[in-house]
Amino acid sequence: MMDPRNRRPEPDPDVTGDAVIGRAIKRTLVVVLLVVLLVALISFLFESPPMVPGSGATEPGARGLTVPAHWIPKVIFHDCGAAAGIGFVHTNGAYGDKLLPETMGGGVAFWDYDNDGDQDLVLLNSGHWPWHDSARGNENMLALYANDGEGRFTAVPASSGLEFFGYGMGLAAGDYDNDGWVDLFVSGVGTNALFRNLGGGRFQEVTRDAGVHCSPQDWGTSCAWFDFDNDGDLDLFVCRYLRWSREIDFEANYQLPGIGRAYGQPWNFPSTFPALYRNNGGGKFRDVSAESGVQVRNRATDVPLAKSLGVAPLDLDNDGWLDLVVANDTLPNLVFHNERNGTFKEIGAASGLAFDNFGATRGAMGVDAARFQDDRSLGISIGNFANEMTAFYVSRDEPLVFADEAITQGIGQATRFSLTFGVFFFDYDLDGWLDLLTANGHIEDEIEKVQPNQRYRQPAQLFWNARGRDPRAGFVPVPVEKSGQDLFQPIVGRGSAFADIDGDGDLDVVIAQINGPPMLLRNDLAPQPNWLRVKLAGTRSNRDAIGAWVKLRAGGRTLWRQVMPTRGYLSQSELPLTFGLGKATRVDELTVQWPDGTSQRVDPPALNRLVTITEP
């Protein structure tokens, strides 16, 4: 069998690898200094008092430009969860001890588990602590709902074999054995699980046999299927938050004035390493975490340099190999550059993604990445802790050099007081420009006693990409009258995902919350612009085509979308790609860049439908 590395041309050394990294290091100090001065100036000019996210008047867009209210489209989201048949209610098992995992869970995933062409939904519960309620500790924490294609859901019995009895955190759906059925990995506190999809609505738990089990000391969070070695099958990356036990939590004994014992800060707990499992085929994985370079230590103390909550696999430098951006809570974010030989090189500081513009770490949660403009530049958004604005890093001339443009892009000021977990790019109004949605909620249920400008329950925030109206405008916070009360209902938001649940072409949303039902938000876009949905099927590449890019030209614009279900926090969005076409009446060009490096030009399809493209 031909080595997959021989299928692609060698990348230009002037734009990838060590040459770029070297130039990045030399420029880092200059870039940071300039950005710090810019941020300080803009913060001074546009400082504002605390505000409730999503409920104010139209905010200034990027660079302080005021966007007229009539520019923002009216797209109402309706919470249809109960009416659609979703009976799930999250529970964190809290009974007063304030144990840190209780406030961190809530993964969700859209996936087509039964191959009927529509998007099904799986929700993950946290559960009950066995030392408090051993009987309820044996309850299944997974809830699978089958979609009828029109957005109505039916609970799938646990007899399907999809049963998880741990304290759940994150979900990752991917066809790891390339048999045409999407499988499911579940992360949790002290346990995880891999479920092989057997077809016909049946699953088999294969965790230990596959080699992806963990130790009782591991706390898995966000997880991702991706093909890091370009051999045509999916490997698995698992974020791990920190070393936790009930005993460590009590020893830390975190306290807040006026509250007493509270949910602890991560610096009270030892750090740890993420895990990387290479797919060896035949349903077997090998733990390559140490040899691959994803276990990074502090050079001064030799302790692990990761408290990871979110991961975004993406090709940062367009060399055809997937890299990783890992969001760390109170530690520098990690950037693993794929060295194309089975190893990664950590370049977080050199890339500009490790810190904020002042060189400080933040409480990073979820992360997502996209080409949000008409060019190949990347935007990477990371949700951060309260009083730390959501990050919005943008690449420029050098593909491995980023600067946080949250303020100048219109994201920063509006997110300053939110505690953001879920974050993802999607085109909610189908105008062809990717928008941004964040799911918010504090970790401490009594936080307003010590911080009057904070609330435990917080509304989501939706940012409209106004570049279609004015290229200088960037993103604009959407007020409640433009998207409805349901979307902005204050909740303790955690995981979030998007999919077209009812086959009408626009993207619907699910947001999980602590100790409550998920919000399943149906997008009622009307009148509806033209659109195209694209599903890829790999043959030489992995079956799901995870990592592939699709480029579409229409109406004088170029749109890019990547097949990457791992988005945000603990969650997975659908595999099919949605292209909003606005007023365009035809597709001029459609090109697929498959994960194995080959390109395929496709005859322009008709609009307003889902098309499936198979790798030749």
PDB file of C-alpha atoms in Angstrom, residues 8-219:
ATOM      1  CA  ARG A   8       0.658  15.100  -1.875  1.00  0.00           C
ATOM      2  CA  PRO A   9       3.328  17.528  -2.997  1.00  0.00           C
ATOM      3  CA  GLU A  10       5.736  18.755  -0.365  1.00  0.00           C
ATOM      4  CA  PRO A  11       4.629  22.115   1.088  1.00  0.00           C
ATOM      5  CA  ASP A  12       6.475  25.282   0.243  1.00  0.00           C
ATOM      6  CA  PRO A  13       9.062  25.727   3.047  1.00  0.00           C
ATOM      7  CA  ASP A  14       8.629  29.505   2.827  1.00  0.00           C
ATOM      8  CA  VAL A  15       5.012  29.341   4.016  1.00  0.00           C
ATOM      9  CA  THR A  16       4.923  26.313   6.331  1.00  0.00           C
ATOM     10  CA  GLY A  17       6.806  24.559   9.094  1.00  0.00           C
ATOM     11  CA  ASP A  18       9.928  25.788  10.830  1.00  0.00           C
ATOM     12  CA  ALA A  19      10.502  28.740   8.513  1.00  0.00           C
ATOM     13  CA  VAL A  20       7.170  30.280   9.437  1.00  0.00           C
ATOM     14  CA  ILE A  21       7.561  29.365  13.089  1.00  0.00           C
ATOM     15  CA  GLY A  22      10.948  31.037  13.141  1.00  0.00           C
ATOM     16  CA  ARG A  23       9.640  34.251  11.635  1.00  0.00           C
ATOM     17  CA  ALA A  24       6.688  34.106  14.003  1.00  0.00           C
ATOM     18  CA  ILE A  25       8.930  33.998  17.028  1.00  0.00           C
ATOM     19  CA  LYS A  26      10.909  36.998  15.808  1.00  0.00           C
ATOM     20  CA  ARG A  27       7.755  39.014  15.241  1.00  0.00           C
ATOM     21  CA  THR A  28       5.875  38.039  18.374  1.00  0.00           C
ATOM     22  CA  LEU A  29       7.181  40.827  20.610  1.00  0.00           C
ATOM     23  CA  VAL A  30       6.525  43.508  18.004  1.00  0.00           C
ATOM     24  CA  VAL A  31       3.025  42.201  17.269  1.00  0.00           C
ATOM     25  CA  VAL A  32       2.116  41.951  20.956  1.00  0.00           C
ATOM     26  CA  LEU A  33       3.340  45.496  21.657  1.00  0.00           C
ATOM     27  CA  LEU A  34       1.383  47.010  18.791  1.00  0.00           C
ATOM     28  CA  VAL A  35      -1.789  45.116  19.631  1.00  0.00           C
ATOM     29  CA  VAL A  36      -1.548  46.035  23.313  1.00  0.00           C
ATOM     30  CA  LEU A  37      -1.421  49.721  22.424  1.00  0.00           C
ATOM     31  CA  LEU A  38      -4.342  49.350  20.036  1.00  0.00           C
ATOM     32  CA  VAL A  39      -6.453  47.431  22.543  1.00  0.00           C
ATOM     33  CA  ALA A  40      -5.754  49.966  25.284  1.00  0.00           C
ATOM     34  CA  LEU A  41      -6.824  52.826  23.025  1.00  0.00           C
ATOM     35  CA  ILE A  42     -10.001  51.143  21.845  1.00  0.00           C
ATOM     36  CA  SER A  43     -10.922  49.981  25.338  1.00  0.00           C
ATOM     37  CA  PHE A  44     -10.616  53.573  26.570  1.00  0.00           C
ATOM     38  CA  LEU A  45     -12.774  54.907  23.756  1.00  0.00           C
ATOM     39  CA  PHE A  46     -15.516  52.332  24.002  1.00  0.00           C
ATOM     40  CA  GLU A  47     -15.629  51.362  27.673  1.00  0.00           C
ATOM     41  CA  SER A  48     -19.219  50.755  28.780  1.00  0.00           C
ATOM     42  CA  PRO A  49     -21.021  49.732  31.969  1.00  0.00           C
ATOM     43  CA  PRO A  50     -22.136  46.146  32.580  1.00  0.00           C
ATOM     44  CA  MET A  51     -24.926  44.965  30.311  1.00  0.00           C
ATOM     45  CA  VAL A  52     -27.105  41.912  30.057  1.00  0.00           C
ATOM     46  CA  PRO A  53     -25.942  40.018  26.947  1.00  0.00           C
ATOM     47  CA  GLY A  54     -28.361  39.854  24.075  1.00  0.00           C
ATOM     48  CA  SER A  55     -30.878  42.306  25.429  1.00  0.00           C
ATOM     49  CA  GLY A  56     -29.602  45.758  24.587  1.00  0.00           C
ATOM     50  CA  ALA A  57     -30.012  48.066  21.638  1.00  0.00           C
ATOM     51  CA  THR A  58     -27.899  47.644  18.546  1.00  0.00           C
ATOM     52  CA  GLU A  59     -24.238  47.700  19.536  1.00  0.00           C
ATOM     53  CA  PRO A  60     -21.335  49.165  17.608  1.00  0.00           C
ATOM     54  CA  GLY A  61     -19.822  46.725  15.142  1.00  0.00           C
ATOM     55  CA  ALA A  62     -16.148  46.334  14.387  1.00  0.00           C
ATOM     56  CA  ARG A  63     -13.893  49.368  14.830  1.00  0.00           C
ATOM     57  CA  GLY A  64     -16.713  51.249  16.530  1.00  0.00           C
ATOM     58  CA  LEU A  65     -18.893  51.486  13.404  1.00  0.00           C
ATOM     59  CA  THR A  66     -22.548  51.781  14.321  1.00  0.00           C
ATOM     60  CA  VAL A  67     -24.631  49.363  12.264  1.00  0.00           C
ATOM     61  CA  PRO A  68     -28.193  50.493  11.487  1.00  0.00           C
ATOM     62  CA  ALA A  69     -30.740  48.283  13.208  1.00  0.00           C
ATOM     63  CA  HIS A  70     -32.573  47.552   9.945  1.00  0.00           C
ATOM     64  CA  TRP A  71     -29.447  45.895   8.562  1.00  0.00           C
ATOM     65  CA  ILE A  72     -29.683  43.069  11.100  1.00  0.00           C
ATOM     66  CA  PRO A  73     -31.993  40.353   9.718  1.00  0.00           C
ATOM     67  CA  LYS A  74     -34.965  39.230  11.753  1.00  0.00           C
ATOM     68  CA  VAL A  75     -34.544  35.491  12.287  1.00  0.00           C
ATOM     69  CA  ILE A  76     -36.598  34.109  15.154  1.00  0.00           C
ATOM     70  CA  PHE A  77     -35.481  30.996  17.048  1.00  0.00           C
ATOM     71  CA  HIS A  78     -38.239  29.055  18.834  1.00  0.00           C
ATOM     72  CA  ASP A  79     -37.526  26.587  21.641  1.00  0.00           C
ATOM     73  CA  CYS A  80     -39.340  23.503  20.362  1.00  0.00           C
ATOM     74  CA  GLY A  81     -37.673  20.863  22.557  1.00  0.00           C
ATOM     75  CA  ALA A  82     -40.694  19.634  24.487  1.00  0.00           C
ATOM     76  CA  ALA A  83     -43.020  19.833  21.472  1.00  0.00           C
ATOM     77  CA  ALA A  84     -40.450  17.972  19.351  1.00  0.00           C
ATOM     78  CA  GLY A  85     -40.323  15.078  21.818  1.00  0.00           C
ATOM     79  CA  ILE A  86     -37.149  15.819  23.794  1.00  0.00           C
ATOM     80  CA  GLY A  87     -37.798  14.692  27.370  1.00  0.00           C
ATOM     81  CA  PHE A  88     -34.207  14.841  28.615  1.00  0.00           C
ATOM     82  CA  VAL A  89     -33.355  16.810  31.764  1.00  0.00           C
ATOM     83  CA  HIS A  90     -29.746  17.258  32.813  1.00  0.00           C
ATOM     84  CA  THR A  91     -28.777  16.544  36.404  1.00  0.00           C
ATOM     85  CA  ASN A  92     -25.415  17.187  38.011  1.00  0.00           C
ATOM     86  CA  GLY A  93     -26.005  15.151  41.181  1.00  0.00           C
ATOM     87  CA  ALA A  94     -25.128  18.089  43.432  1.00  0.00           C
ATOM     88  CA  TYR A  95     -26.244  17.925  47.042  1.00  0.00           C
ATOM     89  CA  GLY A  96     -24.225  20.739  48.619  1.00  0.00           C
ATOM     90  CA  ASP A  97     -20.578  19.663  48.558  1.00  0.00           C
ATOM     91  CA  LYS A  98     -19.740  21.926  45.594  1.00  0.00           C
ATOM     92  CA  LEU A  99     -17.626  19.338  43.736  1.00  0.00           C
ATOM     93  CA  LEU A 100     -16.076  20.860  40.616  1.00  0.00           C
ATOM     94  CA  PRO A 101     -17.383  18.379  37.981  1.00  0.00           C
ATOM     95  CA  GLU A 102     -20.942  19.275  38.967  1.00  0.00           C
ATOM     96  CA  THR A 103     -20.692  22.608  37.191  1.00  0.00           C
ATOM     97  CA  MET A 104     -18.741  21.537  34.090  1.00  0.00           C
ATOM     98  CA  GLY A 105     -20.843  18.959  32.209  1.00  0.00           C
ATOM     99  CA  GLY A 106     -23.375  19.046  29.413  1.00  0.00           C
ATOM    100  CA  GLY A 107     -22.232  17.560  26.073  1.00  0.00           C
ATOM    101  CA  VAL A 108     -24.558  17.304  23.048  1.00  0.00           C
ATOM    102  CA  ALA A 109     -24.133  15.904  19.547  1.00  0.00           C
ATOM    103  CA  PHE A 110     -26.011  15.902  16.256  1.00  0.00           C
ATOM    104  CA  TRP A 111     -25.292  12.820  14.133  1.00  0.00           C
ATOM    105  CA  ASP A 112     -27.061  10.531  11.690  1.00  0.00           C
ATOM    106  CA  TYR A 113     -26.701   7.317  13.655  1.00  0.00           C
ATOM    107  CA  ASP A 114     -29.201   5.325  11.559  1.00  0.00           C
ATOM    108  CA  ASN A 115     -28.121   6.547   8.090  1.00  0.00           C
ATOM    109  CA  ASP A 116     -31.586   7.741   7.119  1.00  0.00           C
ATOM    110  CA  GLY A 117     -30.367  11.169   6.013  1.00  0.00           C
ATOM    111  CA  ASP A 118     -31.537  13.312   8.909  1.00  0.00           C
ATOM    112  CA  GLN A 119     -29.816  14.551  12.025  1.00  0.00           C
ATOM    113  CA  ASP A 120     -30.452  12.645  15.242  1.00  0.00           C
ATOM    114  CA  LEU A 121     -29.575  13.944  18.688  1.00  0.00           C
ATOM    115  CA  VAL A 122     -27.685  12.447  21.613  1.00  0.00           C
ATOM    116  CA  LEU A 123     -27.455  14.151  25.002  1.00  0.00           C
ATOM    117  CA  LEU A 124     -25.109  13.254  27.845  1.00  0.00           C
ATOM    118  CA  ASN A 125     -25.987  13.543  31.495  1.00  0.00           C
ATOM    119  CA  SER A 126     -23.558  14.104  34.329  1.00  0.00           C
ATOM    120  CA  GLY A 127     -25.222  11.818  36.852  1.00  0.00           C
ATOM    121  CA  HIS A 128     -25.256  11.052  40.545  1.00  0.00           C
ATOM    122  CA  TRP A 129     -22.313  10.497  42.854  1.00  0.00           C
ATOM    123  CA  PRO A 130     -22.234   6.824  43.928  1.00  0.00           C
ATOM    124  CA  TRP A 131     -21.258   7.674  47.517  1.00  0.00           C
ATOM    125  CA  HIS A 132     -24.418   9.760  47.843  1.00  0.00           C
ATOM    126  CA  ASP A 133     -26.944   7.653  45.925  1.00  0.00           C
ATOM    127  CA  SER A 134     -25.539   4.318  44.797  1.00  0.00           C
ATOM    128  CA  ALA A 135     -28.820   3.140  43.274  1.00  0.00           C
ATOM    129  CA  ARG A 136     -29.220   6.157  40.997  1.00  0.00           C
ATOM    130  CA  GLY A 137     -25.500   6.003  40.227  1.00  0.00           C
ATOM    131  CA  ASN A 138     -26.279   3.007  37.986  1.00  0.00           C
ATOM    132  CA  GLU A 139     -28.570   4.958  35.653  1.00  0.00           C
ATOM    133  CA  ASN A 140     -27.751   5.296  31.944  1.00  0.00           C
ATOM    134  CA  MET A 141     -26.374   8.773  31.250  1.00  0.00           C
ATOM    135  CA  LEU A 142     -26.903   8.716  27.463  1.00  0.00           C
ATOM    136  CA  ALA A 143     -30.159   9.787  25.829  1.00  0.00           C
ATOM    137  CA  LEU A 144     -30.504   9.072  22.094  1.00  0.00           C
ATOM    138  CA  TYR A 145     -33.319  10.616  20.051  1.00  0.00           C
ATOM    139  CA  ALA A 146     -34.159   9.564  16.493  1.00  0.00           C
ATOM    140  CA  ASN A 147     -35.279  12.299  14.084  1.00  0.00           C
ATOM    141  CA  ASP A 148     -38.178  11.637  11.712  1.00  0.00           C
ATOM    142  CA  GLY A 149     -36.724  14.098   9.183  1.00  0.00           C
ATOM    143  CA  GLU A 150     -39.127  16.896  10.054  1.00  0.00           C
ATOM    144  CA  GLY A 151     -37.688  17.798  13.439  1.00  0.00           C
ATOM    145  CA  ARG A 152     -39.774  15.446  15.566  1.00  0.00           C
ATOM    146  CA  PHE A 153     -37.785  13.141  17.845  1.00  0.00           C
ATOM    147  CA  THR A 154     -38.425   9.756  19.438  1.00  0.00           C
ATOM    148  CA  ALA A 155     -36.409   8.383  22.343  1.00  0.00           C
ATOM    149  CA  VAL A 156     -34.397   5.291  21.403  1.00  0.00           C
ATOM    150  CA  PRO A 157     -34.539   2.583  24.112  1.00  0.00           C
ATOM    151  CA  ALA A 158     -31.397   1.837  26.096  1.00  0.00           C
ATOM    152  CA  SER A 159     -31.658  -1.729  24.775  1.00  0.00           C
ATOM    153  CA  SER A 160     -29.882  -0.387  21.676  1.00  0.00           C
ATOM    154  CA  GLY A 161     -26.641  -0.925  23.597  1.00  0.00           C
ATOM    155  CA  LEU A 162     -25.847   2.772  23.973  1.00  0.00           C
ATOM    156  CA  GLU A 163     -25.463   2.838  27.744  1.00  0.00           C
ATOM    157  CA  PHE A 164     -22.967   4.881  29.762  1.00  0.00           C
ATOM    158  CA  PHE A 165     -22.886   4.649  33.548  1.00  0.00           C
ATOM    159  CA  GLY A 166     -20.115   7.131  34.383  1.00  0.00           C
ATOM    160  CA  TYR A 167     -20.213  10.827  35.221  1.00  0.00           C
ATOM    161  CA  GLY A 168     -20.539  12.156  31.663  1.00  0.00           C
ATOM    162  CA  MET A 169     -18.820  15.112  30.005  1.00  0.00           C
ATOM    163  CA  GLY A 170     -18.176  15.129  26.230  1.00  0.00           C
ATOM    164  CA  LEU A 171     -19.213  13.453  22.978  1.00  0.00           C
ATOM    165  CA  ALA A 172     -17.470  12.741  19.677  1.00  0.00           C
ATOM    166  CA  ALA A 173     -19.174  11.034  16.735  1.00  0.00           C
ATOM    167  CA  GLY A 174     -17.125   9.526  13.911  1.00  0.00           C
ATOM    168  CA  ASP A 175     -16.906   6.406  11.741  1.00  0.00           C
ATOM    169  CA  TYR A 176     -13.589   5.106  13.070  1.00  0.00           C
ATOM    170  CA  ASP A 177     -13.795   1.717  11.293  1.00  0.00           C
ATOM    171  CA  ASN A 178     -14.979   3.107   7.918  1.00  0.00           C
ATOM    172  CA  ASP A 179     -17.936   0.708   7.755  1.00  0.00           C
ATOM    173  CA  GLY A 180     -20.451   3.429   6.903  1.00  0.00           C
ATOM    174  CA  TRP A 181     -21.973   3.694  10.391  1.00  0.00           C
ATOM    175  CA  VAL A 182     -21.044   6.587  12.667  1.00  0.00           C
ATOM    176  CA  ASP A 183     -19.662   5.493  16.044  1.00  0.00           C
ATOM    177  CA  LEU A 184     -19.662   7.383  19.355  1.00  0.00           C
ATOM    178  CA  PHE A 185     -17.023   8.160  21.969  1.00  0.00           C
ATOM    179  CA  VAL A 186     -18.020   9.432  25.415  1.00  0.00           C
ATOM    180  CA  SER A 187     -15.693  11.152  27.889  1.00  0.00           C
ATOM    181  CA  GLY A 188     -16.279  11.470  31.599  1.00  0.00           C
ATOM    182  CA  VAL A 189     -14.843  11.782  35.074  1.00  0.00           C
ATOM    183  CA  GLY A 190     -12.738   8.683  35.736  1.00  0.00           C
ATOM    184  CA  THR A 191     -14.203   6.731  32.836  1.00  0.00           C
ATOM    185  CA  ASN A 192     -14.942   6.930  29.130  1.00  0.00           C
ATOM    186  CA  ALA A 193     -16.562   4.682  26.535  1.00  0.00           C
ATOM    187  CA  LEU A 194     -16.393   3.822  22.839  1.00  0.00           C
ATOM    188  CA  PHE A 195     -19.535   2.520  21.174  1.00  0.00           C
ATOM    189  CA  ARG A 196     -19.252   0.797  17.810  1.00  0.00           C
ATOM    190  CA  ASN A 197     -22.315   1.327  15.635  1.00  0.00           C
ATOM    191  CA  LEU A 198     -23.391  -2.085  14.351  1.00  0.00           C
ATOM    192  CA  GLY A 199     -26.202  -0.717  12.189  1.00  0.00           C
ATOM    193  CA  GLY A 200     -29.871  -1.474  12.585  1.00  0.00           C
ATOM    194  CA  GLY A 201     -30.035   0.685  15.697  1.00  0.00           C
ATOM    195  CA  ARG A 202     -27.575  -1.481  17.658  1.00  0.00           C
ATOM    196  CA  PHE A 203     -24.340  -0.528  19.434  1.00  0.00           C
ATOM    197  CA  GLN A 204     -21.514  -2.479  21.040  1.00  0.00           C
ATOM    198  CA  GLU A 205     -19.364  -1.056  23.832  1.00  0.00           C
ATOM    199  CA  VAL A 206     -15.731  -1.801  22.845  1.00  0.00           C
ATOM    200  CA  THR A 207     -13.716   0.620  25.001  1.00  0.00           C
ATOM    201  CA  ARG A 208     -11.161  -1.678  26.580  1.00  0.00           C
ATOM    202  CA  ASP A 209     -10.850  -3.985  23.610  1.00  0.00           C
ATOM    203  CA  ALA A 210     -10.186  -0.981  21.350  1.00  0.00           C
ATOM    204  CA  GLY A 211      -7.552   0.394  23.730  1.00  0.00           C
ATOM    205  CA  VAL A 212      -9.112   3.785  24.505  1.00  0.00           C
ATOM    206  CA  HIS A 213      -9.959   3.238  28.171  1.00  0.00           C
ATOM    207  CA  CYS A 214      -8.667   5.612  30.851  1.00  0.00           C
ATOM    208  CA  SER A 215      -7.667   5.488  34.502  1.00  0.00           C
ATOM    209  CA  PRO A 216      -9.972   6.483  37.384  1.00  0.00           C
ATOM    210  CA  GLN A 217      -7.825   9.608  37.855  1.00  0.00           C
ATOM    211  CA  ASP A 218      -8.500  10.929  34.335  1.00  0.00           C
ATOM    212  CA  TRP A 219     -11.155  13.581  33.699  1.00  0.00           C
TER     213      TRP A 219
END
